Coordinates of C-alpha atoms in Angstrom, one line a residue:
X13 CA 0.1 -0.1 -0.1
X14 CA 1.1 3.5 -1.0
X15 CA 0.9 6.7 1.3
X16 CA -1.7 7.9 -1.2
X17 CA -3.5 4.8 -0.6
X18 CA -4.0 5.4 2.8
X19 CA -7.5 5.9 4.0
X20 CA -8.5 9.5 4.9
X21 CA -10.8 10.5 7.6
X22 CA -14.2 11.5 6.3
X23 CA -14.9 15.3 6.2
X24 CA -17.8 16.2 8.7
X25 CA -20.6 17.3 6.6
X26 CA -21.6 20.7 7.0
X27 CA -24.5 21.3 9.2
X28 CA -27.6 23.5 7.6
X29 CA -27.5 27.3 9.0
X30 CA -30.7 29.3 9.4
X31 CA -31.5 30.0 6.1
X32 CA -31.8 26.7 5.0
X33 CA -35.5 25.4 6.2
X34 CA -34.9 21.6 6.5
X35 CA -34.7 19.4 9.4
X36 CA -31.9 17.3 7.8
X37 CA -28.9 17.2 9.7
X38 CA -30.4 19.3 12.4
X39 CA -29.0 18.9 16.0
X40 CA -32.3 19.8 17.4
X41 CA -35.0 19.1 14.8
X42 CA -38.0 19.3 17.4
X43 CA -37.1 23.1 18.5
X44 CA -36.3 24.0 14.7
X45 CA -40.0 22.9 13.6
X46 CA -41.6 24.3 16.8
X47 CA -39.7 27.5 16.5
X48 CA -40.5 28.0 12.7
X49 CA -44.4 26.8 13.1
X50 CA -44.9 28.9 16.3
X51 CA -43.3 31.9 14.9
X52 CA -44.9 32.0 11.5
X53 CA -48.4 31.2 12.9
X54 CA -48.1 34.0 15.6
X55 CA -47.2 36.5 13.1
X56 CA -50.2 35.5 11.1
X57 CA -52.2 36.0 14.1
X58 CA -50.7 39.3 14.7
X59 CA -51.3 40.4 10.9
X60 CA -54.7 39.3 11.3
X61 CA -55.4 41.2 14.8
X62 CA -53.9 44.6 13.3
X63 CA -56.1 44.1 9.9
X64 CA -59.3 43.1 11.6
X65 CA -59.0 45.3 15.0
X66 CA -59.0 42.0 17.0
X67 CA -57.1 42.8 20.2
X68 CA -57.5 39.2 21.3
X69 CA -55.2 37.8 18.1
X70 CA -53.1 41.3 17.9
X71 CA -51.9 41.4 21.4
X72 CA -52.4 37.9 23.0
X73 CA -52.7 34.9 20.6
X74 CA -50.3 36.6 18.2
X75 CA -47.5 37.6 20.8
X76 CA -48.0 34.5 22.7
X77 CA -47.3 32.0 19.8
X78 CA -44.6 34.1 18.6
X79 CA -43.0 34.3 22.3
X80 CA -43.3 30.2 22.3
X81 CA -41.7 30.3 18.5
X82 CA -38.7 32.7 19.2
X83 CA -38.0 30.8 22.6
X84 CA -37.6 27.8 21.0
X85 CA -35.7 29.3 17.9
X86 CA -33.2 30.7 20.8
X87 CA -32.8 27.1 22.0
X88 CA -32.1 25.7 18.5
X89 CA -29.8 28.4 17.5
X90 CA -27.7 27.8 20.8
X91 CA -27.9 23.9 20.0
X92 CA -26.7 24.1 16.6
X93 CA -24.0 27.0 17.1
X94 CA -22.5 24.6 20.0
X95 CA -22.7 21.7 17.3
X96 CA -20.6 23.7 14.9
X97 CA -18.3 24.6 17.3
X98 CA -18.6 28.2 17.0
X99 CA -16.5 31.1 19.2
X100 CA -20.3 32.0 20.7
X101 CA -22.7 29.2 21.1
X102 CA -25.8 30.9 22.1
X103 CA -29.1 32.9 20.3
X104 CA -28.4 35.7 18.3
X105 CA -28.8 39.2 20.4
X106 CA -31.4 40.1 17.5
X107 CA -33.5 37.0 17.9
X108 CA -33.4 37.4 22.0
X109 CA -34.6 41.0 21.6
X110 CA -37.5 39.9 19.2
X111 CA -38.4 37.3 21.9
X112 CA -38.2 40.3 24.6
X113 CA -40.3 42.3 22.6
X114 CA -42.7 39.2 21.8
X115 CA -43.3 38.2 25.5
X116 CA -43.5 42.0 26.7
X117 CA -46.6 42.4 24.3
X118 CA -48.2 39.2 25.7
X119 CA -47.3 40.1 29.3
X120 CA -48.6 43.4 28.8
X121 CA -52.1 42.1 27.4
X122 CA -52.6 39.8 30.2
X123 CA -51.8 42.3 33.0
X124 CA -52.9 45.5 31.5
X125 CA -56.4 45.2 32.6
X126 CA -55.0 44.5 36.3
X127 CA -52.3 47.5 36.4
X128 CA -55.3 49.6 35.2
X129 CA -57.6 48.5 38.0
X130 CA -54.8 49.0 40.6
X131 CA -54.0 52.4 39.5
X132 CA -58.0 53.3 40.0
X133 CA -57.8 51.9 43.6
X134 CA -55.1 53.7 44.1
X135 CA -56.1 56.9 42.8
X136 CA -53.7 57.1 39.9
X137 CA -53.8 57.6 36.4
X138 CA -53.2 54.3 34.2
X139 CA -50.3 56.2 32.8
X140 CA -48.9 57.6 35.9
X141 CA -45.7 57.0 37.5
X142 CA -46.8 54.1 39.8
X143 CA -48.0 52.3 37.0
X144 CA -44.4 53.2 35.0
X145 CA -42.6 51.7 37.8
X146 CA -44.5 48.5 37.5
X147 CA -44.1 48.3 33.8
X148 CA -40.4 48.9 34.3
X149 CA -40.0 46.0 36.9
X150 CA -41.9 43.7 34.5
X151 CA -40.1 44.8 31.6
X152 CA -36.7 44.2 33.5
X153 CA -37.9 40.4 34.6
X154 CA -38.4 40.0 31.0
X155 CA -35.1 40.7 30.0
X156 CA -33.4 39.0 32.5
X157 CA -35.8 36.0 32.4
X158 CA -35.2 35.7 28.6
X159 CA -31.3 35.9 29.0
X160 CA -31.6 33.4 32.0
X161 CA -33.6 30.8 30.1
X162 CA -31.9 31.3 26.4
X163 CA -28.3 32.3 27.2
X164 CA -27.3 31.1 30.7
X165 CA -29.6 28.2 30.5
X166 CA -28.0 27.1 27.1
X167 CA -24.7 27.2 28.6
X168 CA -23.6 30.0 26.2
X169 CA -22.4 32.3 28.8
X170 CA -22.4 32.7 32.4
X171 CA -23.3 35.8 34.5
X172 CA -19.5 36.0 35.3
X173 CA -18.7 36.1 31.5
X174 CA -21.6 39.0 31.1
X175 CA -20.0 41.3 33.5
X176 CA -21.9 40.5 36.6
X177 CA -19.6 41.1 39.3
X178 CA -20.0 41.0 43.4
X179 CA -20.2 44.5 44.9
X180 CA -17.1 45.7 46.5
X181 CA -14.5 48.4 46.3
X182 CA -13.9 47.8 42.8
X183 CA -17.5 48.0 41.9
X184 CA -17.9 51.9 43.7
X185 CA -14.8 52.8 41.5
X186 CA -16.4 51.7 38.4
X187 CA -19.8 53.0 39.3
X188 CA -18.0 56.4 40.2
X189 CA -16.2 56.4 36.8
X190 CA -19.3 55.8 35.2
X191 CA -21.2 58.6 37.1
X192 CA -18.2 60.9 36.2
X193 CA -18.6 60.2 32.4
X194 CA -22.1 60.8 32.4
X195 CA -21.8 64.8 32.2
X196 CA -19.6 65.3 29.2
X197 CA -22.1 62.5 27.6
X198 CA -25.2 64.3 28.3
X199 CA -23.3 67.5 26.6
X200 CA -22.6 65.7 23.6
X201 CA -26.2 64.4 23.6
X202 CA -27.6 67.9 23.8
X203 CA -25.7 68.9 20.8
X204 CA -26.8 66.0 18.7
X205 CA -30.2 66.1 19.6
X206 CA -30.5 70.0 18.7
X207 CA -29.0 69.2 15.2
X208 CA -31.5 66.2 14.9
X209 CA -34.6 68.3 16.1
X210 CA -33.6 71.2 13.7
X211 CA -33.3 69.1 10.6
X212 CA -36.4 66.8 11.4
X213 CA -38.6 69.4 13.2
X214 CA -40.0 66.9 15.7
X215 CA -39.0 66.2 19.7
X216 CA -38.6 62.8 20.6
X217 CA -41.1 62.0 23.6
X218 CA -39.6 61.2 27.1
X219 CA -40.4 57.7 27.9
X220 CA -41.0 59.0 31.5
X221 CA -42.5 62.5 31.3
X222 CA -42.2 64.6 34.2
X223 CA -45.1 64.8 36.6
X224 CA -44.2 68.0 38.3
X225 CA -44.4 66.1 41.9
X226 CA -42.0 65.1 43.9
X227 CA -43.7 61.7 44.6
X228 CA -43.8 61.2 40.9
X229 CA -40.1 62.0 40.4
X230 CA -39.2 59.6 43.1
X231 CA -40.9 56.7 41.5
X232 CA -39.5 57.6 38.1
X233 CA -35.6 57.8 39.7
X234 CA -36.5 54.3 40.8
X235 CA -37.7 53.0 37.4
X236 CA -35.6 54.8 35.1
X237 CA -32.3 55.3 37.2
X238 CA -32.2 52.0 39.0
X239 CA -34.7 49.3 37.2
X240 CA -34.1 49.9 33.7
X241 CA -30.2 50.9 33.5
X242 CA -29.5 47.2 35.7
X243 CA -31.9 45.1 33.2
X244 CA -31.0 47.0 30.1
X245 CA -27.1 46.7 30.5
X246 CA -27.2 43.1 31.6
X247 CA -29.0 42.5 28.1
X248 CA -27.3 45.1 25.8
X249 CA -23.8 44.9 27.1
X250 CA -23.3 42.1 29.0
X251 CA -25.2 39.8 27.1
X252 CA -25.5 41.5 23.4
X253 CA -22.1 43.2 23.3
X254 CA -20.4 39.9 25.0
X255 CA -21.5 37.9 22.5
X256 CA -20.7 39.8 19.4
X257 CA -17.1 40.2 20.5
X258 CA -16.6 36.7 20.6
X259 CA -17.4 36.5 17.2
X260 CA -16.9 39.9 15.7
X261 CA -14.3 41.7 18.0
X262 CA -14.7 44.5 20.5
X263 CA -15.4 47.5 17.9
X264 CA -17.9 45.8 15.8
X265 CA -19.4 44.5 18.7
X266 CA -19.7 48.1 20.5
X267 CA -21.3 49.1 17.1
X268 CA -23.5 46.3 16.7
X269 CA -24.9 46.7 20.5
X270 CA -25.4 50.5 20.1
X271 CA -27.6 49.8 17.0
X272 CA -29.6 47.2 18.9
X273 CA -29.8 49.7 22.0
X274 CA -31.1 52.7 19.9
X275 CA -33.4 50.5 17.9
X276 CA -34.9 48.9 21.1
X277 CA -35.8 52.7 22.5
X278 CA -37.7 53.2 19.2
X279 CA -39.4 50.2 18.6
X280 CA -42.7 51.3 19.9
X281 CA -42.7 54.9 19.0
X282 CA -46.1 56.0 17.0
X283 CA -46.4 59.2 15.3
X284 CA -49.6 61.2 13.5
X285 CA -48.3 60.2 10.1
X286 CA -45.5 58.3 8.1
X287 CA -43.1 61.2 8.1
X288 CA -43.7 62.2 11.6
X289 CA -42.9 58.6 12.7
X290 CA -40.0 58.6 10.8
X291 CA -38.7 61.7 12.3
X292 CA -39.4 61.0 15.9
X293 CA -37.6 57.5 15.2
X294 CA -34.6 59.2 13.9
X295 CA -34.3 61.8 16.7
X296 CA -35.1 59.2 19.2
X297 CA -32.4 56.9 17.7
X298 CA -29.9 59.2 16.8
X299 CA -29.7 61.3 20.0
X300 CA -29.3 57.9 22.0
X301 CA -26.2 57.1 19.9
X302 CA -23.6 58.8 22.2
X303 CA -24.5 57.4 25.3
X304 CA -24.8 53.9 23.6
X305 CA -21.1 54.3 22.3
X306 CA -20.0 55.6 25.8
X307 CA -21.8 52.4 27.7
X308 CA -20.3 49.9 25.0
X309 CA -16.8 51.6 25.8
X310 CA -17.0 51.5 29.2
X311 CA -17.6 47.9 29.4
X312 CA -15.2 46.9 27.1
X313 CA -12.8 48.8 28.8
X314 CA -13.4 47.9 32.6
X315 CA -14.8 44.2 31.8
X316 CA -17.5 45.0 34.4
X317 CA -21.3 46.3 34.4
X318 CA -20.6 48.5 37.2
X319 CA -19.5 51.2 35.0
X320 CA -22.0 51.3 32.1
X321 CA -24.6 50.9 34.9
X322 CA -23.0 54.1 36.7
X323 CA -23.2 55.9 33.6
X324 CA -26.8 54.9 32.5
X325 CA -28.1 55.2 35.9
X326 CA -26.7 58.9 36.3
X327 CA -27.4 59.9 32.7
X328 CA -31.1 59.0 33.2
X329 CA -31.3 60.5 36.6
X330 CA -30.2 63.8 35.5
X331 CA -32.3 64.2 32.5
X332 CA -35.4 63.1 34.6
X333 CA -34.4 65.7 37.4
X334 CA -33.7 68.5 34.9
X335 CA -37.5 67.7 33.2
X336 CA -38.8 67.9 36.4
X337 CA -37.2 71.4 37.4
X338 CA -38.2 72.9 34.0
X339 CA -41.7 71.8 34.5
X340 CA -42.2 73.1 38.1
X341 CA -40.2 76.2 37.1
X342 CA -42.8 77.1 34.3
X343 CA -45.3 79.4 35.8
X344 CA -48.9 78.4 35.7
X345 CA -51.2 79.3 32.6

């Protein structure tokens, strides 16, 4: 037998990607099928509900099926990437965020009437700061729940690999660094927002409009400067940026996480017309780019979530306080 006659090890077959609709060669064919079928059916229900005016289809059945399908899709994607031996073996941040949106709409539809009843019994507005705080807590729970189920649960990343560190002396130093960074970031954001407003002639609405009352400000500070920053930093920096950094590198990961972060904050914007909505989206997304880039840079530089949490919390707190002062300083009438 000559060396050329030596048997060569068989080349492993290439695994199908997400663009190939087939169960052949899939590591988890059941999850693949459930993911696609439930997602397609859920999207169809959403479209039917939107066209036919059915709240049951639009807000309950559609998002509910989408939630099941997208969660299954996240699990399937993690298993497939692990089978291919990829550097990051977990669900795409885009897919995970779509899951968050679907679950949020579903949970909101289920609990919405209960929140309205709670607000009326408490003598507050259904859109008031108390309901906003409860909504922020529910949204944070969904963000963290999706990460726990689809990322940590699949073994793609651990909490520590996502920058979750114990609170101690180093955490205090990182929080302080983030807080100090907030002032220059707000300055840059103000300039960018002014330019965008001048171009598009619209002002992006605040997700937490000032109430003019100290009690309302206190509740909004808990929601916007504590609950939201922690949950959003775990998702957008700890999970999304880390996942992309493993496969794309730090710079590309910061850019991608910035795009995802800005789009997430305008996904529910509505306008009086197409042009108005487009302008609101442009202003809302563009004005968040400076802080999103700074958050990503801090996370990569420090390797911990405490620094971006410090920036995010301080940034939101300053804006909320300034809005409150502006409203209370306005003379009545």
